[in-house]
Each structure stands twice: as C-alpha cells, then as structure tokens.
Coordinates of C-alpha atoms and ligand atoms in Angstrom, one line a residue:
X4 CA 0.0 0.0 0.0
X5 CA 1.4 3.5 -1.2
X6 CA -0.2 5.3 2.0
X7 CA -2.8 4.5 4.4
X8 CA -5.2 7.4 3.9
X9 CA -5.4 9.5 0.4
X10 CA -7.0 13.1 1.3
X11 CA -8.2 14.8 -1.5
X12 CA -8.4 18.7 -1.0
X13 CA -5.9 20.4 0.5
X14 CA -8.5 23.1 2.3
X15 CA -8.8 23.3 5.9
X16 CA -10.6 20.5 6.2
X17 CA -8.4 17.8 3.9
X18 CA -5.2 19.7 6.1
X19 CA -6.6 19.4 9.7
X20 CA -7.5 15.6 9.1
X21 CA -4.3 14.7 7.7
X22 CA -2.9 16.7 10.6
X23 CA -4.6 15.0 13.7
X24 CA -4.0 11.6 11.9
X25 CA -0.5 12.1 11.2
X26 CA 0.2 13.2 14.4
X27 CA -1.2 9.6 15.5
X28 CA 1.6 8.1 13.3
X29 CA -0.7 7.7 10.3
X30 CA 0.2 8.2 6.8
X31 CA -1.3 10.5 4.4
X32 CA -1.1 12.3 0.8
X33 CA -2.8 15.0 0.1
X34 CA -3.8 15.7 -3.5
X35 CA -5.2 19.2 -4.2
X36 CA -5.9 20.5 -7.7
X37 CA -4.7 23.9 -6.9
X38 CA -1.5 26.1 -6.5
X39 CA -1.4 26.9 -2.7
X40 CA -1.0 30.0 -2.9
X41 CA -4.7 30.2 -4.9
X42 CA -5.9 28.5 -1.6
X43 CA -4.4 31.0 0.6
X44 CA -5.7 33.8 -1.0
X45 CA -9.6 33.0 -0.6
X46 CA -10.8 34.8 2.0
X47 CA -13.8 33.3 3.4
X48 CA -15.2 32.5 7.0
X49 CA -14.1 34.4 9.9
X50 CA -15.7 32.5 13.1
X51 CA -14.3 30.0 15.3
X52 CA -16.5 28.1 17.5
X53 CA -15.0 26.9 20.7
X54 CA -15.0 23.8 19.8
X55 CA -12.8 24.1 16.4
X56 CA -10.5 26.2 18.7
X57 CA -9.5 23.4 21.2
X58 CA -9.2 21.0 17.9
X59 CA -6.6 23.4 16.3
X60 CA -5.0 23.6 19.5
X61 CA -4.9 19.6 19.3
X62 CA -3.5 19.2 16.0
X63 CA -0.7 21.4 17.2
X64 CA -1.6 24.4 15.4
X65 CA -3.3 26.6 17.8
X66 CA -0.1 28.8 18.8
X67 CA -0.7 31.8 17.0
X68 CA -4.1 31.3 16.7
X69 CA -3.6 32.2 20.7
X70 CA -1.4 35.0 19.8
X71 CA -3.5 36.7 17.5
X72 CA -7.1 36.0 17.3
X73 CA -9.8 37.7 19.3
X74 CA -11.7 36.1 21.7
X75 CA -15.2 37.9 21.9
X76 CA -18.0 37.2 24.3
X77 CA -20.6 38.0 22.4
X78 CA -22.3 39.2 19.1
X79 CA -25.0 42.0 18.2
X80 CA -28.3 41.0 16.0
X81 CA -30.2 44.6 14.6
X82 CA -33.3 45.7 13.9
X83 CA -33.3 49.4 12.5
X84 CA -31.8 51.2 15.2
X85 CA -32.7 48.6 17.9
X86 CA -29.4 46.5 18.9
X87 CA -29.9 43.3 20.7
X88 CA -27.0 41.8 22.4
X89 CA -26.5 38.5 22.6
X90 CA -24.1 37.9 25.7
X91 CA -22.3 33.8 24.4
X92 CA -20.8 34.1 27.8
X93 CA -23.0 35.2 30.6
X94 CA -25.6 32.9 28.4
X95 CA -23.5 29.7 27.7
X96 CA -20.1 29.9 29.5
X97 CA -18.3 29.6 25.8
X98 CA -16.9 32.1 23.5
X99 CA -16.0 32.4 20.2
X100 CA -13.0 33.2 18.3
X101 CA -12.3 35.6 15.9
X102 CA -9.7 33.9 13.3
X103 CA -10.0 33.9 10.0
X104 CA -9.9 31.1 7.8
X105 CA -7.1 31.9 5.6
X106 CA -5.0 32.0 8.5
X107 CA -6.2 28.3 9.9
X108 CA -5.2 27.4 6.6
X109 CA -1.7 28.9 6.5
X110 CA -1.2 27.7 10.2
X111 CA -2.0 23.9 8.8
X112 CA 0.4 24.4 5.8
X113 CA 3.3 25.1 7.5
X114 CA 2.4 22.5 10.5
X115 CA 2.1 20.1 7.6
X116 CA 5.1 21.2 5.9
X117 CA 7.3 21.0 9.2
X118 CA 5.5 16.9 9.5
X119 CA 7.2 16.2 5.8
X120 CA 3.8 15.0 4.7
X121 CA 3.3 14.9 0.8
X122 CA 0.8 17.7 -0.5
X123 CA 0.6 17.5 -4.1
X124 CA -0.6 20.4 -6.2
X125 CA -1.9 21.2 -9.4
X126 CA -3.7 17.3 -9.6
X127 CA -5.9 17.0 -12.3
X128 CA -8.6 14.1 -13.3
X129 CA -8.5 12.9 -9.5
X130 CA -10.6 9.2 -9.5
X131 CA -11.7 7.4 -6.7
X132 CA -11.4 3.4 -7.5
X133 CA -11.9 0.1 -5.9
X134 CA -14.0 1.6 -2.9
X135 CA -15.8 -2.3 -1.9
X136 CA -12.3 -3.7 -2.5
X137 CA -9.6 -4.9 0.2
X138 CA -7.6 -2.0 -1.0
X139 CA -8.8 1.4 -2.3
X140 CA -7.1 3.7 -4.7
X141 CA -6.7 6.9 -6.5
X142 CA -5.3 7.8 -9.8
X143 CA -4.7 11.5 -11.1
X144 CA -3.0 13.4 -13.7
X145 CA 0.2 15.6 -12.4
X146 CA 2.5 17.3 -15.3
X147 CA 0.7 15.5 -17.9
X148 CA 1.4 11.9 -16.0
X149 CA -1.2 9.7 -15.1
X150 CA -0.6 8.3 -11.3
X151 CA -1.8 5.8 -9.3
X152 CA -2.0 5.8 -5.5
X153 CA -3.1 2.3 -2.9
X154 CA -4.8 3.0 0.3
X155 CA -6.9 2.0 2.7
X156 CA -9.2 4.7 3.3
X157 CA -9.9 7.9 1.0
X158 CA -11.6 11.0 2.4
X159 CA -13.2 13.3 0.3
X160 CA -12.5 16.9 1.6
X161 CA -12.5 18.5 -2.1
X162 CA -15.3 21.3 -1.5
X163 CA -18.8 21.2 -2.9
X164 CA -17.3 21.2 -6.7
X165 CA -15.1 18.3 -5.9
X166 CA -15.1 14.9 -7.6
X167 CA -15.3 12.9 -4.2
X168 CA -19.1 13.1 -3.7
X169 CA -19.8 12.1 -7.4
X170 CA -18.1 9.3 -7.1
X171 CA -21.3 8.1 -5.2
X172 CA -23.9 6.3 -7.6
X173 CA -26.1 9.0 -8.2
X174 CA -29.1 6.2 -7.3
X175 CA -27.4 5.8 -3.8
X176 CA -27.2 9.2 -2.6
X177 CA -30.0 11.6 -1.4
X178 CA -29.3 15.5 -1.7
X179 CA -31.5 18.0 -0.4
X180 CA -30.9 21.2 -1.6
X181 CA -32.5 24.7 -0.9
X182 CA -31.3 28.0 -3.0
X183 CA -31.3 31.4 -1.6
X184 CA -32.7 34.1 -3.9
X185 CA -29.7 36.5 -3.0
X186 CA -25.6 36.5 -2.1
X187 CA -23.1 38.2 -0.1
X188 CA -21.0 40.9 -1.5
X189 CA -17.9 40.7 0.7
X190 CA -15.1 43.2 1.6
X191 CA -12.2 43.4 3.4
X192 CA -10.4 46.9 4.3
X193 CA -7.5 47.9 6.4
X194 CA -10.2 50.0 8.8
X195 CA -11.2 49.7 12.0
X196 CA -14.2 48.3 13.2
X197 CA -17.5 49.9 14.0
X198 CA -18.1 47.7 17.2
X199 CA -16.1 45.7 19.4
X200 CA -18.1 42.8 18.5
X201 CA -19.6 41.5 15.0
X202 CA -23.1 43.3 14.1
X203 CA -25.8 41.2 12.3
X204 CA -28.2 43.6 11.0
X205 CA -31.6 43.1 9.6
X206 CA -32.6 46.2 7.5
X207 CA -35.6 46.8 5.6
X208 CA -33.2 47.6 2.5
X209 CA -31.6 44.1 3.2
X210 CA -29.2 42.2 5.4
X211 CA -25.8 43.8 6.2
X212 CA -22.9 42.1 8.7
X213 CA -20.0 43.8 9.9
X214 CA -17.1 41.4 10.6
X215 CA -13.6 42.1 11.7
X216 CA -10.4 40.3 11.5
X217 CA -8.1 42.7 13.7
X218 CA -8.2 46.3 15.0
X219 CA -7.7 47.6 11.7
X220 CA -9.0 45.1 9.3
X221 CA -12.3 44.9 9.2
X222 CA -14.7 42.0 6.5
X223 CA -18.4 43.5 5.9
X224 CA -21.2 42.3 4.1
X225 CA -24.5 43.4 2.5
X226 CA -26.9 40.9 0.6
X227 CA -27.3 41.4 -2.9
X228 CA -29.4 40.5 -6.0
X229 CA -27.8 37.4 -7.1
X230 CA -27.8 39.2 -10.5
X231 CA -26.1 41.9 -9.4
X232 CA -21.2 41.4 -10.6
X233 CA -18.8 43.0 -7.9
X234 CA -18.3 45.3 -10.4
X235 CA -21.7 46.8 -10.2
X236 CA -20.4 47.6 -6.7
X237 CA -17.8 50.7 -6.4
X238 CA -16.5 51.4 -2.7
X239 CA -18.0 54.5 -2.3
X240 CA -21.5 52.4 -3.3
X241 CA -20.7 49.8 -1.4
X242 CA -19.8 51.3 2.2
X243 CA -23.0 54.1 1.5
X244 CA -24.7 50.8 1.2
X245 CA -23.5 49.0 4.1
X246 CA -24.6 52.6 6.5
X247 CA -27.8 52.9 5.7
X248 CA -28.1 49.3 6.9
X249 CA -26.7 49.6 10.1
X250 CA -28.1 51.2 13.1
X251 CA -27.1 54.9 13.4
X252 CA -25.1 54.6 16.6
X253 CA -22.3 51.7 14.3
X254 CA -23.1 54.4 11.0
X255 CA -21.7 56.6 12.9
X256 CA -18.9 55.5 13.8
X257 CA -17.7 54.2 10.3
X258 CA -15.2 54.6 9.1
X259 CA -14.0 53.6 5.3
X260 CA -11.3 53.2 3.1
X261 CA -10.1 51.1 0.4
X262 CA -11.3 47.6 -0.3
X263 CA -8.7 45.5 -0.6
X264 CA -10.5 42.3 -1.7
X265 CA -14.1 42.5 -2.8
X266 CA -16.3 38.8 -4.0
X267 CA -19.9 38.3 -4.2
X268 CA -21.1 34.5 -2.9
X269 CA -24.0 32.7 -2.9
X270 CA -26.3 31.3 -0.4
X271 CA -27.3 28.0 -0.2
X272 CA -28.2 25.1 1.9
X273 CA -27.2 21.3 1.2
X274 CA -26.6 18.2 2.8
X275 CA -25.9 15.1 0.5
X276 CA -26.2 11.6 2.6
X277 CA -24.7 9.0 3.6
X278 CA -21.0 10.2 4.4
X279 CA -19.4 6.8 3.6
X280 CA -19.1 4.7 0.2
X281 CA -17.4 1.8 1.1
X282 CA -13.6 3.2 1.3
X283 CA -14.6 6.9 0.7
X284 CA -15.9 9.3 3.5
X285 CA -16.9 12.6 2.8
X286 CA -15.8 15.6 4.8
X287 CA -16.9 19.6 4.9
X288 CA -18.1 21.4 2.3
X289 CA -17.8 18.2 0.3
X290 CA -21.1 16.9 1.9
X291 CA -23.0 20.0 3.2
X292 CA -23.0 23.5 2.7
X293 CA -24.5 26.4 4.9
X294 CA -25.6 29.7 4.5
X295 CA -23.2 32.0 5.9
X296 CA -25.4 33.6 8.5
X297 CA -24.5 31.4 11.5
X298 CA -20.7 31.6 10.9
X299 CA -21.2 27.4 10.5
X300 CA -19.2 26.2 7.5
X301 CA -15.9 26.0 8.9
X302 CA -16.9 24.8 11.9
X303 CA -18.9 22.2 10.2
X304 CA -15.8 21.0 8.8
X305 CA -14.0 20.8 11.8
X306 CA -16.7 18.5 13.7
X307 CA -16.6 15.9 10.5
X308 CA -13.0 15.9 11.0
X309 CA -13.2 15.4 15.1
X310 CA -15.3 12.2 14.2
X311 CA -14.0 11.0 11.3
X312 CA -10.3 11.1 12.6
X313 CA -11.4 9.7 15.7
X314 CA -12.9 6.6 13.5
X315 CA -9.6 6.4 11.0
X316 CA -7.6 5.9 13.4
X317 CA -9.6 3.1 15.7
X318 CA -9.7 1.6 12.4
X319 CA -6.0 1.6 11.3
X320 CA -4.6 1.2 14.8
X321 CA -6.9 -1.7 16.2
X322 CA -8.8 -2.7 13.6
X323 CA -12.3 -1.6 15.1
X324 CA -14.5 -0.5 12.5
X325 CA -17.4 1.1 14.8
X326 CA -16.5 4.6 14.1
X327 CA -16.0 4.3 10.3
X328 CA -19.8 2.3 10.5
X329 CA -21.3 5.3 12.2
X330 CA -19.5 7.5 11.0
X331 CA -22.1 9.0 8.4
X332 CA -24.8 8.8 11.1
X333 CA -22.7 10.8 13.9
X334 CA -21.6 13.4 11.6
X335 CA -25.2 14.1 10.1
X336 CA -26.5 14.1 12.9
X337 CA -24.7 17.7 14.0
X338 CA -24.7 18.7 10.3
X339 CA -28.6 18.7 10.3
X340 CA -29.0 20.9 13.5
X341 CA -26.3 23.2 12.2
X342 CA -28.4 23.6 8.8
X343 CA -31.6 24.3 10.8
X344 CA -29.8 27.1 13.0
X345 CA -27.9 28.8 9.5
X346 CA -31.4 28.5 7.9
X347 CA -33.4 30.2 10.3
X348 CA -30.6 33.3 10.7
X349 CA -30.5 33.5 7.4
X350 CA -34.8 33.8 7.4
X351 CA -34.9 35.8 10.7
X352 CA -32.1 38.4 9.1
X353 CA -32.5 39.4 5.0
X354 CA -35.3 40.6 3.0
X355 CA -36.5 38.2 0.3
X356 CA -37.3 39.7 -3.1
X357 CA -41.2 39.9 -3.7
X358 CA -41.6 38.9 -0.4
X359 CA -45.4 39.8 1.6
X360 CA -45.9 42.8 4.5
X361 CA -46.0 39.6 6.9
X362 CA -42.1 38.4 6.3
X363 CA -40.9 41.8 7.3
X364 CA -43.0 41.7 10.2
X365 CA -42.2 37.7 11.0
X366 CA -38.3 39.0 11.4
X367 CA -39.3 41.9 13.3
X368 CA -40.8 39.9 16.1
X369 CA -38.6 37.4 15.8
X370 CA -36.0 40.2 16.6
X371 CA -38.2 41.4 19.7
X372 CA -38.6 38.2 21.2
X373 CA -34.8 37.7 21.3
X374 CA -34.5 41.6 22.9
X375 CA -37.4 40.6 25.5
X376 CA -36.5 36.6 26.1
X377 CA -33.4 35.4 27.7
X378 CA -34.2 31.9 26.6
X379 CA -34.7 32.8 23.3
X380 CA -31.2 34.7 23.4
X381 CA -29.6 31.3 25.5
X382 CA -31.1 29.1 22.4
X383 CA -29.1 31.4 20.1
X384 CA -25.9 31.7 21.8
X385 CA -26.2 28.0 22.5
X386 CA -26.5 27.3 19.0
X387 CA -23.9 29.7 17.8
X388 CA -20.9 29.0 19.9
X389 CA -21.7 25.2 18.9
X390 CA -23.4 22.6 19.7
X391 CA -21.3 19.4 21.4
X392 CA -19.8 17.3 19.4
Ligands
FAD421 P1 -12.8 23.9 0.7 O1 -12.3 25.0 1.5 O2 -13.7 24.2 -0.4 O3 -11.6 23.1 0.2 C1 -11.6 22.1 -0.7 C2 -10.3 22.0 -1.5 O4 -10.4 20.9 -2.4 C3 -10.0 23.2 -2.2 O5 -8.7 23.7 -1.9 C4 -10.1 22.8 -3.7 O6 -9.2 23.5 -4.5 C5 -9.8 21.4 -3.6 N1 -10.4 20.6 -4.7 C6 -11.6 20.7 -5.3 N2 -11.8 19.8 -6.2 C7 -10.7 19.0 -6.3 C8 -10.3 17.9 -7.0 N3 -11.1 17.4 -7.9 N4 -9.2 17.4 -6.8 C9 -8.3 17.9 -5.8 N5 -8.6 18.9 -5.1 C10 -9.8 19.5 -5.3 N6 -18.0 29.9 6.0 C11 -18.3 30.7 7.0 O7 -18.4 30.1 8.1 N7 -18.2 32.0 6.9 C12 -18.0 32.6 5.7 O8 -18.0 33.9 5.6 C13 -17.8 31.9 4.6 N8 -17.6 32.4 3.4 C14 -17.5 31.6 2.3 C15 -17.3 32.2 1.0 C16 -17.2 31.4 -0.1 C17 -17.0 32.0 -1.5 C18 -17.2 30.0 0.1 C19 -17.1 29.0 -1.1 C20 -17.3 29.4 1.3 C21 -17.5 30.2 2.4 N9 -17.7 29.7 3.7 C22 -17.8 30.5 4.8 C23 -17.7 28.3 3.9 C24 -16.3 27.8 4.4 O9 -15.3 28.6 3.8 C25 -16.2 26.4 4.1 O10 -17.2 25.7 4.8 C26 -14.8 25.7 4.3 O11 -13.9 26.3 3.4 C27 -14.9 24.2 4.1 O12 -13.6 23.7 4.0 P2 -13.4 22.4 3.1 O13 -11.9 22.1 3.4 O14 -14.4 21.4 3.4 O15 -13.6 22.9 1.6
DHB422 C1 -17.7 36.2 9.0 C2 -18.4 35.5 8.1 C3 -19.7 35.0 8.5 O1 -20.4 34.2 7.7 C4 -20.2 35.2 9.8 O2 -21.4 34.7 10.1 C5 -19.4 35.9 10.6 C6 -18.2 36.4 10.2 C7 -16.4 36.8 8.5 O3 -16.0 36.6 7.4 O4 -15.8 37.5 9.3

C-alpha cells in the first residue's frame, strides 16, 4: 500500500485531518488541484466556535491562533436602530474566536510542511477506484502523468465542486438542496471596526454584517441581488450601502477606506447523505453547505473531522470499524442541527425579493422576542458557539 489514507483537498478540512491523523503516526497524501497560494488567498469564513479552537490547539496548530485571534463574548443582531446583544458568555459559558480562515489554513500548511507530509498540487482528473475492494485507490494526472495511489481509506474533503461526492452512484445518494434568492457581496479593508463585536443587521433595504479580522481590518457584508457582478459595486456604493443598513449609533462610527478584496457569494443550503461509500468518507463542504449567517461552514468542517479522525484511526490502529460504520450517522447528525440554525438566521435576518408585508413583520418579532426573552437569546448563543460534538 502506497499510503494508508489518500486526502483529496488540501482546504482546511483535507489539512486538519491529515494533521490529527498524522500526528497519531498515520500516513497521508494530500492531492489538491490547486497552487497553494490560490488556496491561501480565498478569503472566506471568519468565526471560530469553541470547539474548532480546542481542535486546532490539538492538532498542534493553535499557537498563533492564541497570539492573534480575538476572543469575543458575544455578538449584536439589529433591527433598525434597535441593537440586541446577545451575551455567548454570561448565556452559555463559551466564547468564540475571531480567526480567520485563511490563516487556519496557512497555520496547517506550515504544521504540515514541518511533518514532511506529501501535498501534491496542481492534480488533475482525481478518480476514486476500488472503494468495496480490500484495497482502495486513487489515480490522477500531475504534469501530464497519469498516477496511481493504494490506500486504505480515501476522504473526500475536495469542497462542494469536488469529484469525491460524485463518485457516489447517483441512485445511492439523497441530496437535499435549498437555494437562496440572493448572495453576499464581501469586503475586506485595512479600517477599524465599528463595534467591538460583529453586528448582524436586519434592515428593511436588506441584510448587512460587519465582521472584523483585527483592530484595523475589518470583512463587511451586504446581501445582494444574485444578479447583481462585484463590479456593479464601487467602494463609495458599497460602504453608503453598508450605513444605511446599520443602526445609526455603528453608522456613525464608520469609518472607510479602500477595499482591498471584494467577491460576491452565494447562499445555499445542502446536505448530500450518507458520508461513507465503502472506502470513501466525505468531509466539509464536500457533503453539506451552509448559508453563511451562522458563521457554520468551517466549523462544520471541523466537527466531521473530530469524528472521522477519531474513527480512522480506531480503524488503522486496532482494527475496530465502529466509528467508520457510524461515521455518516454521527456526523449528520450535528450537520442537520447546524443547517436548521444557518437557515433560520438566514430567514430571521434578509429581505427576500417579492416577499409579503408579513415576512418583514415575521423577522421583526422574531427580533423582539430575542431583545425581551433570555431563553430565546440562550437558544441562540447555544447554537452559535456550537453545539457538542
Ligand atoms: P474547501 O475550503 O472548499 O476546500 C476544498 C479543497 O479541495 C480546495 O482547496 C479545492 O481547490 C480542492 N479541490 C476541489 N476539487 C478538487 C479535485 N477534484 N481534486 C483535488 N482537489 C480539489 N463559511 C463561514 O463560516 N463564513 C463565511 O463567511 C464563509 N464564506 C465563504 C465564502 C465562499 C466563497 C465559500 C465558497 C465558502 C465560504 N464559507 C464560509 C464556507 C467555508 O469557507 C467552508 O465551509 C470551508 O472552506 C470548508 O472547508 P473544506 O476544506 O471542506 O472545503
Ligand atoms: C464572517 C463570516 C460569517 O459568515 C459570519 O457569520 C461571521 C463572520 C467573517 O467573514 O468574518
């Protein structure tokens, strides 16, 4: 056997598994079909539940996560002027961390690098074979060459455009699928933030968050027509945008500057079942996606990987197959609660095009009750800064 487990995608989900297995004296080889420094230059989620903290701190790479994130105790949810905090700790005892992805991902690189594990880049025609054999395998295309790699285990952590999920009989799989009528235009400026804690507001000229990465780098939001190309969307337009959507007392304490990366992406729920095909396993955005709202799709990743490294390495070290049976089952089980809570943010918080008086009205008391009801406030911050694993 060339390698006991073949991990294709080298995002943070394909790098934190290979991380926490290798660290358990398990081989791996990543295969990832882009240039890393293509990967490192998405910017995308921003929220660390505390949960995928203490696993980055497992797999060794929570050092200057501890340095330089920012640990906040809670988050703000809007309605016109009206700002309702939402206090994680007072409500929960758990926090959240404010880390963003790109970093997570850079921290895993050079963790990986430093464990001489094989990442191989710029893999083309990636196919998953002999999955209900006694061995699995992979072949590829690198430089023109066509590859071949033994294993016993693959896990598919390629991202929802990835090949692993496919690889699934189409009759064998169930997806279920719902698309939002709007995206995010995202962007990120060396300014400082408007709060000392991320602002979800719900405007009646649409959604709008304001994120932050440090004290002077600050990732902001607004939902937009999916119709609508990020160049439609100037700086000036966009931060005159983003004001009127928050309430006055963040408006006025904006302050803006030059984006410095601007993308527009779009919202959508999915969940494909089961997780396992015989020697496959799937892992992240591979399987499910979230809406952005609840800050979930990273940390989604990270709870697959918590199980499935968990059942990899039972499996390969003692030859108990428990985990890798109920694997799928475990996983889906926290994916499906994580769907319902990014859902109903996303529902409770942005204006739907064509939409009746009553939606507007549906979010506004939705809004109140969360302002008047500590239990509805607990059920949020419970859901937020994660549910167990
Ligand atoms: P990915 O990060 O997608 O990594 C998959 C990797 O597999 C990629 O590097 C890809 O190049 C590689 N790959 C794909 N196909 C192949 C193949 N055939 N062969 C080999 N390699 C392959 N979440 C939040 O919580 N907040 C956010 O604000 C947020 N913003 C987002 C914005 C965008 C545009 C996107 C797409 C996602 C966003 N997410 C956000 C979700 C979050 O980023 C993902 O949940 C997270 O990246 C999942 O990690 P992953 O490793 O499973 O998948
Ligand atoms: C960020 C993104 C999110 O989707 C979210 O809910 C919170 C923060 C961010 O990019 O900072």
């Amino acid at each position: 056997m060339d390698t006991q487990v073949v991990i294709i995608g080298g995002g943070p989900s394909g790098l934190l598994l290979s991380q926490l297995l290798n660290r358990e004296g398990i081989a791996t080889v990543i295969l990832e079909r882009s240039g890393r420094a293509h990967v490192l230059s998405r910017i995308r989620a921003g929220i660390l539940e505390w949960g995928s903290v203490e696993m980055l701190r497992e797999a060794g790479v929570g050092a200057r996560m501890d340095r330089e994130g920012f640990v906040h105790d809670g988050t703000y949810l809007t309605d016109e002027d009206q700002m309702v905090h939402i206090d994680f700790h007072a409500l929960t005892g758990k926090r959240v961390m404010v880390y963003g992805q790109t970093e997570v991902t850079q921290d895993l690189y050079r963790a990986q690098d430093a464990m001489g594990t094989t990442i191989v880049h710029g893999v083309e025609d990636v196919r998953i074979l002999d999955l209900d054999g006694a061995q699995a395998s992979v072949e590829y295309v690198l430089n023109g060459e066509r590859k071949r790699l033994s294993c016993a285990y693959v896990a598919g952590c390629d991202g929802f455009h990835g090949v692993s999920r496919k690889t699934i009989p189409e009759d064998r799989r169930r997806e279920f699928e719902r698309v939002y009528p709007f995206g995010w235009l995202g962007i990120l400026s060396h300014t400082p933030p408007v709060s000392d804690e991320l602002i979800y507001a719900n405007s009646p000229r649409g959604f709008a968050l304001a994120s932050m990465r440090n004290a002077n780098l600050v990732r902001c939001y607004v939902q937009v027509p999916l119709s609508d190309k990020v160049e439609d969307w100037s700086d000036a337009r966009f931060w005159e945008e983003f004001s009127r959507r928050l309430p006055a007392q963040a408006a006025e304490r904006l302050v803006t500057g030059p984006s410095i990366e601007k993308s527009i992406a779009p919202l959508r729920s999915f969940v494909s079942e089961p997780l396992r095909w015989g020697r496959l396993f799937l892992v992240g955005d591979a399987a499910h996606i979230v809406p952005p709202t609840g800050a979930k799709g990273l940390n989604l990743a990270v709870s697959d990987v918590f199980y499935l490294h968990q059942a990899l390495s039972a499996a390969l070290k003692t030859g108990d197959e428990t985990g890798i049976d109920g694997y799928s089952a475990r996983a889906l089980n926290r994916i499906w609660k994580a769907m319902r809570f990014s859902w109903q943010m996303t529902t409770m918080l942005h204006r739907f095009d064509g939409e009746d008086s009553f939606a507007a009205q549906m979010r506004r008391a939705s809004l109140r009750h969360l302002a008047e009801s500590e239990t509805a406030r607990r059920d949020l911050a419970e859901n937020y800064v994660g549910l167990p694993y």
